Coordinates of N, CA, C and O in Angstrom, one line a residue:
X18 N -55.4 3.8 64.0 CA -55.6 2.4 64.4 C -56.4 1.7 63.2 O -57.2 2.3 62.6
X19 N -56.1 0.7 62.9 CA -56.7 -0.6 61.9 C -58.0 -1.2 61.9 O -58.3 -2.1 61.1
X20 N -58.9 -0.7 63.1 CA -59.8 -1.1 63.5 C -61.1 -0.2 63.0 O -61.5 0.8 63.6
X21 N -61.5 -0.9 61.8 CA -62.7 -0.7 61.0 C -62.3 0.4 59.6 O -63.1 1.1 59.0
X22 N -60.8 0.1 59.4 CA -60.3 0.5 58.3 C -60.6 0.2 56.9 O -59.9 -0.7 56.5
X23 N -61.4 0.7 56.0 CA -62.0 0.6 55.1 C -60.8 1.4 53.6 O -59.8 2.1 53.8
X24 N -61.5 0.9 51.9 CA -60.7 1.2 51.1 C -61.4 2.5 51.1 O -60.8 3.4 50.6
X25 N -63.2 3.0 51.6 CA -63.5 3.8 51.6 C -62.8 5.2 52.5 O -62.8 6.4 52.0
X26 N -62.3 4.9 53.6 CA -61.4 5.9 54.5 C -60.4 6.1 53.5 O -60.6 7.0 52.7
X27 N -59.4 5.1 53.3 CA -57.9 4.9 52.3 C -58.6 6.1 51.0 O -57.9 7.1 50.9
X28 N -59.1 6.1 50.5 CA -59.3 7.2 49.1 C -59.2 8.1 49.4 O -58.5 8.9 48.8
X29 N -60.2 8.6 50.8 CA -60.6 10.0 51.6 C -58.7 10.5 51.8 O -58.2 11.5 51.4
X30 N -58.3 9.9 52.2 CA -56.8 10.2 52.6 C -55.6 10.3 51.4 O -54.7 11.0 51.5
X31 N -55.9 9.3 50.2 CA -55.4 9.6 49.0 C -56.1 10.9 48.4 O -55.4 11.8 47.8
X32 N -56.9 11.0 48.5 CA -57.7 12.2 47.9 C -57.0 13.7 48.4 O -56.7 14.7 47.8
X33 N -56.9 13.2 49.6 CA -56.7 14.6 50.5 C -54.9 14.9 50.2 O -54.3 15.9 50.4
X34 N -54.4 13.7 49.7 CA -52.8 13.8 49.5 C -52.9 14.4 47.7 O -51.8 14.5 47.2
X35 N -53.7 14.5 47.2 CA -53.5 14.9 46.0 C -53.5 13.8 44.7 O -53.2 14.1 43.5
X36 N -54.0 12.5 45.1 CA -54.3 11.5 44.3 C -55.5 11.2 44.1 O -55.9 10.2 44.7
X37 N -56.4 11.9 43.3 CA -57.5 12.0 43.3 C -58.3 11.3 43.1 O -59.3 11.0 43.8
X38 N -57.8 10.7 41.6 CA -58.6 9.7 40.9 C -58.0 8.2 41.0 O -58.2 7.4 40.1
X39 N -57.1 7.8 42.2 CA -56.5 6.6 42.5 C -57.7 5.6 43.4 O -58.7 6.0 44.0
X40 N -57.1 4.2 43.0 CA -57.9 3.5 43.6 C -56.7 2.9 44.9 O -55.7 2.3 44.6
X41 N -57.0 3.2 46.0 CA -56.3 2.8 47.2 C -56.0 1.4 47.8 O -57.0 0.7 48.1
X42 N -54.8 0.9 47.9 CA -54.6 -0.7 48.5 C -54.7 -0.2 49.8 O -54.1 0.8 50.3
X43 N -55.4 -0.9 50.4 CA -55.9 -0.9 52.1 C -54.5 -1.8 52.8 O -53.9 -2.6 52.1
X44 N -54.2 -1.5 53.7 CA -53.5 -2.5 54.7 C -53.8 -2.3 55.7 O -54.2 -1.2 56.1
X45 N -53.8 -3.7 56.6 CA -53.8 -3.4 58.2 C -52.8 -4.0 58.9 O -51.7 -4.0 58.4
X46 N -53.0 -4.7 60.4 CA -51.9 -5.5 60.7 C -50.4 -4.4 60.8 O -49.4 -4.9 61.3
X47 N -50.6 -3.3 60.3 CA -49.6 -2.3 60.5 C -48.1 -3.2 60.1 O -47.1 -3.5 60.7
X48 N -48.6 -3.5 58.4 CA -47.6 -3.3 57.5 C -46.7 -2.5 57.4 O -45.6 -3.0 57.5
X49 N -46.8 -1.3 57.3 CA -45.5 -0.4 57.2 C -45.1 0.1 58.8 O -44.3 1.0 59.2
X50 N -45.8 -0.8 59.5 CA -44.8 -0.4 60.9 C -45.5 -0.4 62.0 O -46.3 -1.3 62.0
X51 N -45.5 0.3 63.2 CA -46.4 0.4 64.3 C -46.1 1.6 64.7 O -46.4 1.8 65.9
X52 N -45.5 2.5 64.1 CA -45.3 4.2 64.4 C -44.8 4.3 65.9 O -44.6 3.6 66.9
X53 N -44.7 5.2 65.5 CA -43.7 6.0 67.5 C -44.5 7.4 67.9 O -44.0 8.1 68.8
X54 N -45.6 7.6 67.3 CA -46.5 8.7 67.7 C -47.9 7.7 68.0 O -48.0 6.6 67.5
X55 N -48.7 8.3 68.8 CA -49.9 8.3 69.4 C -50.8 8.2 68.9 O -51.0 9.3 68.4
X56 N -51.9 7.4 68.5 CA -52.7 7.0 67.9 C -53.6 7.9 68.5 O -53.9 8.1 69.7
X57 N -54.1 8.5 67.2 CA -55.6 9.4 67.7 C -56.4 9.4 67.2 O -57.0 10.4 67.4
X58 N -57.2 8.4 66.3 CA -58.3 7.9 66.0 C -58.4 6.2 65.6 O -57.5 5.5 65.3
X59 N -59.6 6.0 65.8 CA -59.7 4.2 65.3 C -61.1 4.4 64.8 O -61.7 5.6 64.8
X60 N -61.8 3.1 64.4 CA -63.0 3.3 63.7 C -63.5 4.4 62.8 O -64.7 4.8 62.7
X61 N -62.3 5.1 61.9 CA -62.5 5.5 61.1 C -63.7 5.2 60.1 O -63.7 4.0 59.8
X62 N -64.7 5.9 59.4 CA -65.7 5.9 58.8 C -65.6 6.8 58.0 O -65.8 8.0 58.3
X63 N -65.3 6.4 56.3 CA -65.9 7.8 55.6 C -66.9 6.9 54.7 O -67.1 5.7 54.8
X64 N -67.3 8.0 53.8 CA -67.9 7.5 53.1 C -67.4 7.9 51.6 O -68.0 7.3 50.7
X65 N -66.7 8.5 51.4 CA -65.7 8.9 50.3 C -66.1 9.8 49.4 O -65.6 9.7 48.3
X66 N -66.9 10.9 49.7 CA -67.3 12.1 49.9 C -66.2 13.2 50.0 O -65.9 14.1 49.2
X67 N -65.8 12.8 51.4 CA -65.0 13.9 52.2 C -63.8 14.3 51.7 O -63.1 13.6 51.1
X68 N -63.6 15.5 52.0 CA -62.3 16.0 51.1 C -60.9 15.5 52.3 O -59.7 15.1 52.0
X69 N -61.4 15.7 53.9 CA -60.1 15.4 54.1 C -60.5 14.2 55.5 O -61.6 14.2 55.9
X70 N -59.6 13.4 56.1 CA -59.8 12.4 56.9 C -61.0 13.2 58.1 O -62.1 12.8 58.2
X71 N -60.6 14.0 58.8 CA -60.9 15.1 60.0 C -62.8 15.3 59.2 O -63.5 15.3 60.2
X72 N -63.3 15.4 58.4 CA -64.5 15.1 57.8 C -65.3 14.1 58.3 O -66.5 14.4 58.6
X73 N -64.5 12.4 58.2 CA -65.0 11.3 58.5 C -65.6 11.2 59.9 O -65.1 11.8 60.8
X74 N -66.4 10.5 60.1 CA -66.7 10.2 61.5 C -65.9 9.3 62.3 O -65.6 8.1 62.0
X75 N -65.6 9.6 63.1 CA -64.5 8.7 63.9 C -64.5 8.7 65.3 O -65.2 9.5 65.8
X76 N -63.8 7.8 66.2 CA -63.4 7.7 67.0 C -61.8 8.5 67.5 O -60.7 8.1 67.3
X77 N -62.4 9.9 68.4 CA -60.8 10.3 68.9 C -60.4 10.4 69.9 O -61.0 10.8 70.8
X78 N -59.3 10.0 69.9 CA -58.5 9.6 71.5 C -57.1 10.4 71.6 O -56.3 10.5 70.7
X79 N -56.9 10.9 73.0 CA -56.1 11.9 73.3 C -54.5 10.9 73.8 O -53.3 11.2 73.6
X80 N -54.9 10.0 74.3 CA -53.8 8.7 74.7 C -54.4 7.3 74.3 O -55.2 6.6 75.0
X81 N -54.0 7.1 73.4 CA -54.6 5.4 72.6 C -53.7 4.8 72.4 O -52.8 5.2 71.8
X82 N -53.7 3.6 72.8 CA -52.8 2.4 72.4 C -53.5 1.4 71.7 O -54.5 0.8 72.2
X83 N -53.0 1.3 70.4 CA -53.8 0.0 69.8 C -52.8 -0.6 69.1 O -51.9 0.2 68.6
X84 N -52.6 -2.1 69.0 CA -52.1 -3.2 68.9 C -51.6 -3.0 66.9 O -50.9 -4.0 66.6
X85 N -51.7 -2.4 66.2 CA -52.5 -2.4 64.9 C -52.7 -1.4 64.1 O -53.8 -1.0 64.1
X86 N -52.0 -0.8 63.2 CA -52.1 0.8 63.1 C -52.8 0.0 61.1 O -52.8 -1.1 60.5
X87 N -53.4 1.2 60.8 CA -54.0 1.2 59.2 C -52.6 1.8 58.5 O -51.6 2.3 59.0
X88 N -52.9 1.4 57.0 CA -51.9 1.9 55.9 C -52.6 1.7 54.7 O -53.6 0.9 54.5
X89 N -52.0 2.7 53.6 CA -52.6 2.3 52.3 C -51.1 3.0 51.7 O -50.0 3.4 52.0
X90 N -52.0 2.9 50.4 CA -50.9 3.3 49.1 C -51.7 3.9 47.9 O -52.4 3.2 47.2
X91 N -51.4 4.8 47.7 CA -51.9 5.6 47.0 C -50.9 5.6 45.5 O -49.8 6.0 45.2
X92 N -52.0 5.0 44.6 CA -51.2 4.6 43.2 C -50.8 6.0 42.8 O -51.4 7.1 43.0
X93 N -49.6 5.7 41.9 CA -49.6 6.9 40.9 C -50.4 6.7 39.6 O -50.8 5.7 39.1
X94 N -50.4 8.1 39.0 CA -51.6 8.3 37.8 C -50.3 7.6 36.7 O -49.8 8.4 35.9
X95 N -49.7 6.2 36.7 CA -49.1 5.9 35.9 C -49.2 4.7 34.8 O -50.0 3.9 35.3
X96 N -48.8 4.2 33.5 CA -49.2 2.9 33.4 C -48.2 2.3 33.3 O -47.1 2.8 33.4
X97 N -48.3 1.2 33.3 CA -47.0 0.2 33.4 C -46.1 0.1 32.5 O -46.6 -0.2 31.4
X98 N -44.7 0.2 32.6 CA -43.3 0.3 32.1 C -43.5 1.7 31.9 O -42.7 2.1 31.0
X99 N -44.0 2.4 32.2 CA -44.0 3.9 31.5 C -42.5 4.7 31.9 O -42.3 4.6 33.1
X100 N -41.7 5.5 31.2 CA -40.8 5.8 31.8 C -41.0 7.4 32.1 O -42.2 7.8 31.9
X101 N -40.1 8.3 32.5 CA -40.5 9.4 33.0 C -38.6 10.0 33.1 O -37.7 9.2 33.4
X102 N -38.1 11.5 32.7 CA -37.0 11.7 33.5 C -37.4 13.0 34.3 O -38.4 13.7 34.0
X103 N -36.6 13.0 35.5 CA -37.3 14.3 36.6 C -35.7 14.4 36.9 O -34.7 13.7 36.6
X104 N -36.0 15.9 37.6 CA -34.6 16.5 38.0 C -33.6 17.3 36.7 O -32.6 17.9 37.1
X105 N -33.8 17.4 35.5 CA -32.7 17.7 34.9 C -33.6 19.0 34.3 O -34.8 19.3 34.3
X106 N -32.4 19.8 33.6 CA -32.5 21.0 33.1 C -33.7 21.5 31.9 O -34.4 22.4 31.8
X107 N -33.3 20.1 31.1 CA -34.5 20.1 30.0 C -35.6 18.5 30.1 O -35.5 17.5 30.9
X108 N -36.5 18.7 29.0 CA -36.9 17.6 28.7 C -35.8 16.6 28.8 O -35.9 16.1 29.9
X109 N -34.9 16.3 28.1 CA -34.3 15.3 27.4 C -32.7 14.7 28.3 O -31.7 14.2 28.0
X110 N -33.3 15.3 29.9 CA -32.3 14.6 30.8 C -32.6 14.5 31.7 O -33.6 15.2 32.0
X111 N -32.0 13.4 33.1 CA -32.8 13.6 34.2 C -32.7 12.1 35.3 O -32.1 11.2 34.8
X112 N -33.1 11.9 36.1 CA -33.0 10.7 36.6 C -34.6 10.2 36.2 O -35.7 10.7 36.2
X113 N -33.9 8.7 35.9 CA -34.8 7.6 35.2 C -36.0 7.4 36.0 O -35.7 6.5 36.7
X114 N -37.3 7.7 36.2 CA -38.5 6.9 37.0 C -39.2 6.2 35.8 O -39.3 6.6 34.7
X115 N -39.7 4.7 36.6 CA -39.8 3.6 35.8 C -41.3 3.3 36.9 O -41.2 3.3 38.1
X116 N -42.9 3.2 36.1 CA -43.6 2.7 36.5 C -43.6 1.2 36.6 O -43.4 0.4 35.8
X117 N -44.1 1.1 38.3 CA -44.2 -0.4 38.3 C -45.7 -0.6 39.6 O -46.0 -0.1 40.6
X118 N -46.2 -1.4 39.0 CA -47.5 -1.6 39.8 C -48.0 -0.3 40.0 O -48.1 0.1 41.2
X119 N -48.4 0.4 39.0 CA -48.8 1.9 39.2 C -48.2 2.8 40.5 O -48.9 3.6 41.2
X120 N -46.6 2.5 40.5 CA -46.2 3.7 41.0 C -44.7 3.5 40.6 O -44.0 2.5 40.4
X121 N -44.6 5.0 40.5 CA -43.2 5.5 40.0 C -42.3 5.1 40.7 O -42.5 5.2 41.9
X122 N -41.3 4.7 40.3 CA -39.5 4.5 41.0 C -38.5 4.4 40.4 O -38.3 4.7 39.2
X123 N -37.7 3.9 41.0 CA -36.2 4.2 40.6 C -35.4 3.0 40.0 O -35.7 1.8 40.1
X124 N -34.3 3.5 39.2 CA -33.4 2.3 39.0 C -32.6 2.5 39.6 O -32.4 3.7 40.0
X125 N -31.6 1.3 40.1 CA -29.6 1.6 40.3 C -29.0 2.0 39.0 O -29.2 1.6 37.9
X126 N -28.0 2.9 39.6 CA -27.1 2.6 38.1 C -26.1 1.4 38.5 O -25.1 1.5 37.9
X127 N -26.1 0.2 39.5 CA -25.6 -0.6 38.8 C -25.7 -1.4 37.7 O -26.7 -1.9 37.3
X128 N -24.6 -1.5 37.2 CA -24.5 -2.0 35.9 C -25.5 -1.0 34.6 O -26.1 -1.4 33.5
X129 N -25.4 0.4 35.1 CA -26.3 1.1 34.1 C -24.9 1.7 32.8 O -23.7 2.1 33.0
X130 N -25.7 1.6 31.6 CA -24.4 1.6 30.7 C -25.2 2.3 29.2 O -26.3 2.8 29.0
X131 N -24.3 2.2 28.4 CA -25.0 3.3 26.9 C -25.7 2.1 26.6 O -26.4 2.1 27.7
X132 N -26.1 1.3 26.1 CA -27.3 0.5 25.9 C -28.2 0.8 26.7 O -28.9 1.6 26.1
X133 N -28.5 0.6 27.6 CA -29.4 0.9 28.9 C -30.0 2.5 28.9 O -31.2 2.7 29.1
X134 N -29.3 3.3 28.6 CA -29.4 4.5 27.9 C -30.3 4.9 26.4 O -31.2 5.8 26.0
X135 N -29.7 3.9 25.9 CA -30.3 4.4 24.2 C -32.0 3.7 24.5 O -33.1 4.1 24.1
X136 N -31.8 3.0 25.1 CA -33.0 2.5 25.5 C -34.3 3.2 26.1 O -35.5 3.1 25.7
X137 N -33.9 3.8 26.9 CA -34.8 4.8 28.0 C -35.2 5.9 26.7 O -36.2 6.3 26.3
X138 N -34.0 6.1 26.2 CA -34.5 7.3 24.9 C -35.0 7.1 24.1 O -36.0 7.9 24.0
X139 N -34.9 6.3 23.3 CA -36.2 5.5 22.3 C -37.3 5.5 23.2 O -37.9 6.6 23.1
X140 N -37.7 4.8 24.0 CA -39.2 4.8 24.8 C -39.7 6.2 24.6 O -40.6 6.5 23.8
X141 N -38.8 7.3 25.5 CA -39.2 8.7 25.2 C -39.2 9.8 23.9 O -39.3 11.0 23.8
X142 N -39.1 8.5 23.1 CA -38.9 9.1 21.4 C -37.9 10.7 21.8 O -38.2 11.9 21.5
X143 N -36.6 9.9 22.4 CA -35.7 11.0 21.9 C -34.7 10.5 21.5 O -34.5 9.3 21.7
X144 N -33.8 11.4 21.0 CA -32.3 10.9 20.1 C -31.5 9.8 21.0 O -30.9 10.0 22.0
X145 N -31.5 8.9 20.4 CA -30.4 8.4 21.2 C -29.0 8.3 20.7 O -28.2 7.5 21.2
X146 N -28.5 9.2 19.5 CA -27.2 9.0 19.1 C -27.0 10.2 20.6 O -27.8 10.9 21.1
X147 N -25.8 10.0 21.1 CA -25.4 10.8 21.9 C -25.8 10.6 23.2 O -25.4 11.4 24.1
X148 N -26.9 9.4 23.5 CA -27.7 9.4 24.9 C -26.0 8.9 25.5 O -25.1 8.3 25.1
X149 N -26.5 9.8 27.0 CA -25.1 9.6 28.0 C -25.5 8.9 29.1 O -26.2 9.5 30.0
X150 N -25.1 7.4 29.5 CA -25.9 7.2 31.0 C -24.7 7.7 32.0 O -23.5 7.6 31.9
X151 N -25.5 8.4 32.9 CA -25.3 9.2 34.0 C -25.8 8.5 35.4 O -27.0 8.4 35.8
X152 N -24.2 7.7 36.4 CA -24.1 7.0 37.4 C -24.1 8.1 39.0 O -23.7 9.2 38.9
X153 N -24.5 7.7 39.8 CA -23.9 8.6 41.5 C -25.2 9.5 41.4 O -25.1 10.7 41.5
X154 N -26.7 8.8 41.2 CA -28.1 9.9 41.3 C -27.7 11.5 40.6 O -28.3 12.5 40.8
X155 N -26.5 11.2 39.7 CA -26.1 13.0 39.2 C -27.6 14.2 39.1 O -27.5 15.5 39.3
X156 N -28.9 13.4 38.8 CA -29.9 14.7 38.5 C -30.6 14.6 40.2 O -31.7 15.0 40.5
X157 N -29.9 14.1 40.8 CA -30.8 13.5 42.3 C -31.1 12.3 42.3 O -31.0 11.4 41.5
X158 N -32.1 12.5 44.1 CA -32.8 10.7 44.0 C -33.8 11.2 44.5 O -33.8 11.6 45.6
X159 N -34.8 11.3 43.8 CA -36.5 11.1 44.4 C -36.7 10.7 45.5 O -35.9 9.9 45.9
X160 N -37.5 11.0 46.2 CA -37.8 9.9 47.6 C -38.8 9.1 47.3 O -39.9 9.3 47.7
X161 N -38.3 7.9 46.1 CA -39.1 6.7 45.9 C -38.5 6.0 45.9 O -37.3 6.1 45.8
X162 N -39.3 4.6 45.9 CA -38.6 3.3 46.1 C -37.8 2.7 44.9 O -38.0 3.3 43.9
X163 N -36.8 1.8 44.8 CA -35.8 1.0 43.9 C -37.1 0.5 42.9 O -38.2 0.9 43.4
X164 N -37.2 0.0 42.1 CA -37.9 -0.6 41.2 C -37.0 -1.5 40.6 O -37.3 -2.7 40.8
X165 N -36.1 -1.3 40.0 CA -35.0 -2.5 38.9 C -33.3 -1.7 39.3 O -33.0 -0.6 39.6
X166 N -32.8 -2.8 39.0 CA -31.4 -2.6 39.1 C -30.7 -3.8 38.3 O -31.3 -4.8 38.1
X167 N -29.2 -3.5 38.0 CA -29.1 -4.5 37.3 C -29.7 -4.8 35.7 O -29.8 -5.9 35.1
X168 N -29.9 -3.4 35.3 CA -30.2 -3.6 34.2 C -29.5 -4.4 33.1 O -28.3 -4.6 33.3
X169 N -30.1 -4.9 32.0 CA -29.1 -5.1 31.2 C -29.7 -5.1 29.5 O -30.1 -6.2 29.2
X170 N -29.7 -4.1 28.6 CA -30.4 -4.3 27.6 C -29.1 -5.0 26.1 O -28.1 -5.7 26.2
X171 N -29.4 -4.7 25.5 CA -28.7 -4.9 24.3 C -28.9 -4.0 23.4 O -28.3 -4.0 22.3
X172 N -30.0 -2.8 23.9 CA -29.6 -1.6 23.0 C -30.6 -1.6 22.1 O -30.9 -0.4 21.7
X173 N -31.5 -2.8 21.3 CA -32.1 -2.5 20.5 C -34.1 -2.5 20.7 O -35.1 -2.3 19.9
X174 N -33.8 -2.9 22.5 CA -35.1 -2.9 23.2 C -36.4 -1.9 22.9 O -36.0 -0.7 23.1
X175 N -37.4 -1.9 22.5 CA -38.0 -0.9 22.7 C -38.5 0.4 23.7 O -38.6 1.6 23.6
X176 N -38.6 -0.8 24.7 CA -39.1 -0.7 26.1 C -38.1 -1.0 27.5 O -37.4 -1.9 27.2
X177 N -38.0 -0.6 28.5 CA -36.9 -0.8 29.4 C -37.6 -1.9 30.2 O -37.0 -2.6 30.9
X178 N -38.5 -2.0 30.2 CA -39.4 -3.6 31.0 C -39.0 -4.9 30.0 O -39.1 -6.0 30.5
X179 N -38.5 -4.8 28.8 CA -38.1 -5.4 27.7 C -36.3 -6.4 27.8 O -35.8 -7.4 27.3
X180 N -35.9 -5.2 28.9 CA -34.5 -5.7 29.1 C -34.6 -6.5 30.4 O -35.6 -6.4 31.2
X181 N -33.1 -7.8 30.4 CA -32.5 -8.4 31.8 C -32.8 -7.2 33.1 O -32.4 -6.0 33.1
X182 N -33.4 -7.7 33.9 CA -32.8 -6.5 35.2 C -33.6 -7.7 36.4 O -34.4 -8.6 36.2
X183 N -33.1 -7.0 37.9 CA -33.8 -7.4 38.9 C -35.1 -6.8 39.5 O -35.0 -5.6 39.8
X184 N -35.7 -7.2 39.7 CA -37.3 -6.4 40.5 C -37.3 -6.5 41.7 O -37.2 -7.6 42.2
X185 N -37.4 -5.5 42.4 CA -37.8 -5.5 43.7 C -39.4 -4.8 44.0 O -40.0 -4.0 43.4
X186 N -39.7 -5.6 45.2 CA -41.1 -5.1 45.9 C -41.2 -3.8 46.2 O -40.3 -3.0 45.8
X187 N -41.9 -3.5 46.7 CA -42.2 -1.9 47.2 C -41.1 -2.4 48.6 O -39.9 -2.1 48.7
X188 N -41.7 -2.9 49.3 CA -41.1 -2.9 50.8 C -39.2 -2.9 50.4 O -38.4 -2.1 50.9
X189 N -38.7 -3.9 49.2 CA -37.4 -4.4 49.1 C -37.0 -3.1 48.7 O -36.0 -2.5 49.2
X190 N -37.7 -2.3 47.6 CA -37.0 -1.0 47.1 C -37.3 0.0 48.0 O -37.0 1.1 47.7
X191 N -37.9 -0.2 49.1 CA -37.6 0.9 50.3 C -36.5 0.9 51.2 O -36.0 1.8 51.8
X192 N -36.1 -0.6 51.3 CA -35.0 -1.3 52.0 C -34.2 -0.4 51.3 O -33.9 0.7 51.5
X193 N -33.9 -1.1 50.5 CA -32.0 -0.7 49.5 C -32.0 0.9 49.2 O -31.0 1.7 49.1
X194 N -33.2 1.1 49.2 CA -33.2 2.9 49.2 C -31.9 4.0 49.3 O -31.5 4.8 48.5
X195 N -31.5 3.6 50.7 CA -30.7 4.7 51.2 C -29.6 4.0 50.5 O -28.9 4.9 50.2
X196 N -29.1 3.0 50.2 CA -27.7 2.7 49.8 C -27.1 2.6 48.4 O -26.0 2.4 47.8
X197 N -28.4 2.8 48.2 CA -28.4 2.9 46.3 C -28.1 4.5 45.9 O -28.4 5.6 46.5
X198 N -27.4 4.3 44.6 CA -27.4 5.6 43.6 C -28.1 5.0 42.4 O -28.0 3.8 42.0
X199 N -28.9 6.0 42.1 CA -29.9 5.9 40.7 C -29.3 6.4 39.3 O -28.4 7.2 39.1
X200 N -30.1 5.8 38.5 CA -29.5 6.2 37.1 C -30.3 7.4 36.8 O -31.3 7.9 37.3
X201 N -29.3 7.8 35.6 CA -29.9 9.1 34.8 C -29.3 9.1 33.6 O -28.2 8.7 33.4
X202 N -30.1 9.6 32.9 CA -29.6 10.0 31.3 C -29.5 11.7 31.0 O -30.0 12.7 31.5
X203 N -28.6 11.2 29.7 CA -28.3 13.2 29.2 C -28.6 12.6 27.6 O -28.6 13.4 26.6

């Protein structure tokens, strides 16, 4: 429950998820939803100490209904435009994650093309004679949110934050999630 949800609780819970040194966005009002399981604590209290929530002092209830559930978000250790490939065999292939608002995500490969490609490889200071863009999530799809789609560079970009593309929010690139295929490079 959302009631007396603090950014001090929100860390204790990024902490305990393995984000250690993140600084936590608090939500209440049950942003990401109002869940379909049973609320079993409210007036959460930490003091940001504690290694895991069950630590904090709290209020627990065995059948609770509250109007209101807490959320946070736990940044990734990333900085902005930073690119990343995951999934592929070596270094130098993989599907594309693209830092945005200190967390990692995804592009579409719509409209992903060899420009778009040579691009991501320069950022990652690797070759790009031969960069291949790779459409249909070929190295997989992360279970993270859309970030850009619609790329469009010209190839001689530095940076892939540098090219045409569209931005989506956290909430929009969780939306389009399931219907999207992600890019990748070889």
């Amino acid at each position: 429950c959302d009631v007396g949800w603090t950014k001090s609780d929100a860390f204790v819970v990024c902490k305990q998820l393995g984000y250690v040194n993140s600084e936590p966005l608090i939500y209440t009002n049950s942003k990401y939803g109002k869940g379909n399981v049973p609320m079993v604590y409210s007036n959460v209290n930490c003091n940001g100490w504690e290694k895991t929530l069950t630590e904090c002092t709290k209020t627990n209830y065995l059948h609770f209904t509250c109007s209101n559930t807490a959320g946070l978000l736990c940044p990734d250790d990333c900085e902005e435009g930073e690119v990343r490939l995951v999934g592929g065999e070596t270094d130098g292939e993989g599907t594309i994650e693209v830092c945005l608002n200190s967390v990692w995500g995804l592009i579409t490969d719509a409209g992903w093309d060899q420009n778009d490609a040579h691009v991501v490889c320069r950022q990652l200071n690797l070759p790009i004679d031969g960069a291949i863009p790779l459409l249909n999530s070929y190295y997989g799809k992360p279970d993270r949110a859309i970030h850009y789609s619609y790329i469009l560079c010209n190839g001689n970009e530095q940076r892939i934050t540098s090219c045409n593309k569209i931005i989506y929010s956290l909430e929009e690139g969780r939306q389009i999630y399931n219907e999207a295929e992600v890019a990748g490079v070889a």
